[in-house]
XYZ file of C-alpha atoms in Angstrom:
105
model
C 11.581 -4.190 -12.493
C 11.287 -7.758 -13.769
C 10.005 -8.902 -10.372
C 7.161 -6.360 -10.526
C 6.212 -7.455 -14.051
C 6.103 -11.090 -12.967
C 4.061 -10.219 -9.889
C 1.611 -8.217 -12.014
C 1.248 -11.187 -14.380
C 0.672 -13.643 -11.527
C -1.968 -11.455 -9.891
C -3.744 -10.411 -13.102
C -6.598 -12.884 -12.621
C -7.031 -12.553 -8.863
C -10.630 -11.801 -7.898
C -11.430 -8.202 -6.975
C -12.608 -9.359 -3.538
C -9.245 -10.987 -2.761
C -7.172 -9.412 0.020
C -4.120 -9.833 -2.258
C -3.767 -6.970 -4.708
C -1.103 -5.726 -7.079
C -0.232 -2.079 -6.443
C 1.986 -0.147 -8.834
C 5.157 1.301 -7.415
C 5.937 4.990 -7.257
C 9.454 5.658 -8.513
C 9.566 9.322 -7.555
C 7.566 11.928 -5.670
C 7.614 9.870 -2.468
C 7.304 12.910 -0.225
C 4.403 14.259 -2.301
C 2.721 10.838 -2.202
C 3.072 10.672 1.582
C 1.658 14.197 1.943
C -1.312 13.187 -0.230
C -1.806 10.010 1.819
C -1.896 12.132 4.990
C -4.351 14.584 3.407
C -6.628 11.645 2.509
C -6.393 10.398 6.125
C -4.797 7.093 5.117
C -2.631 5.047 7.474
C 0.658 5.524 5.638
C 2.912 4.079 2.951
C 5.511 1.342 2.611
C 8.843 2.330 1.075
C 12.033 0.474 0.167
C 15.347 1.115 -1.495
C 14.824 0.728 -5.235
C 17.428 -1.943 -5.961
C 17.435 -3.740 -2.622
C 16.111 -7.311 -2.690
C 13.143 -8.408 -0.611
C 14.357 -9.936 2.666
C 12.013 -11.726 5.068
C 14.258 -10.975 8.065
C 12.871 -7.795 9.659
C 16.240 -6.811 11.107
C 17.850 -6.726 7.642
C 14.808 -5.507 5.744
C 14.999 -2.444 3.530
C 11.209 -2.025 3.636
C 9.944 0.807 5.830
C 6.434 1.491 7.107
C 5.968 5.248 7.174
C 2.870 5.945 9.224
C 0.661 8.992 9.193
C 0.853 10.152 12.817
C -2.485 11.972 12.385
C -4.366 8.939 11.017
C -7.848 9.120 12.556
C -8.569 5.374 12.477
C -5.428 4.208 14.313
C -7.392 2.896 17.302
C -9.678 -0.003 16.419
C -8.366 -0.700 12.918
C -7.675 -4.357 13.759
C -11.375 -4.776 14.582
C -12.315 -3.267 11.228
C -10.043 -5.659 9.324
C -11.358 -8.665 11.250
C -14.974 -7.609 10.664
C -14.402 -7.000 6.944
C -12.319 -10.133 6.326
C -14.048 -12.323 3.787
C -16.259 -9.540 2.417
C -15.769 -6.955 -0.300
C -13.054 -4.459 0.729
C -14.296 -1.087 1.905
C -14.046 1.642 -0.782
C -11.415 3.563 1.193
C -8.969 0.681 0.906
C -8.319 1.669 -2.691
C -7.450 5.247 -1.793
C -3.743 4.730 -2.500
C -4.645 4.338 -6.156
C -6.480 7.664 -5.895
C -3.498 9.325 -4.216
C -1.156 8.070 -6.941
C -3.526 9.149 -9.711
C -3.800 12.646 -8.285
C -0.005 12.921 -8.308
C 0.140 11.659 -11.885
C 2.750 9.012 -11.014
């Protein structure tokens, strides 16, 4: 995970209010994490094959958005992001960290 270590180093001094954040990966318990994300009413997770490189071409990408089909804020979320842009992120935006902590991953 050299790429992740370098990314963590580069983002270490980014302001807390920045929209760019480093998020630790989850190497196991993906199904449990997704279930927890759904229970917390979060939008979903992003997953990829562990050793696959990042590819900017969507057709060849190994990154997958796995959405919570029961997410209560699906309609109108773009308005929320536009309204909050430039201000401190809403507390719920850090819920993935909570989900990961509760799974002890």
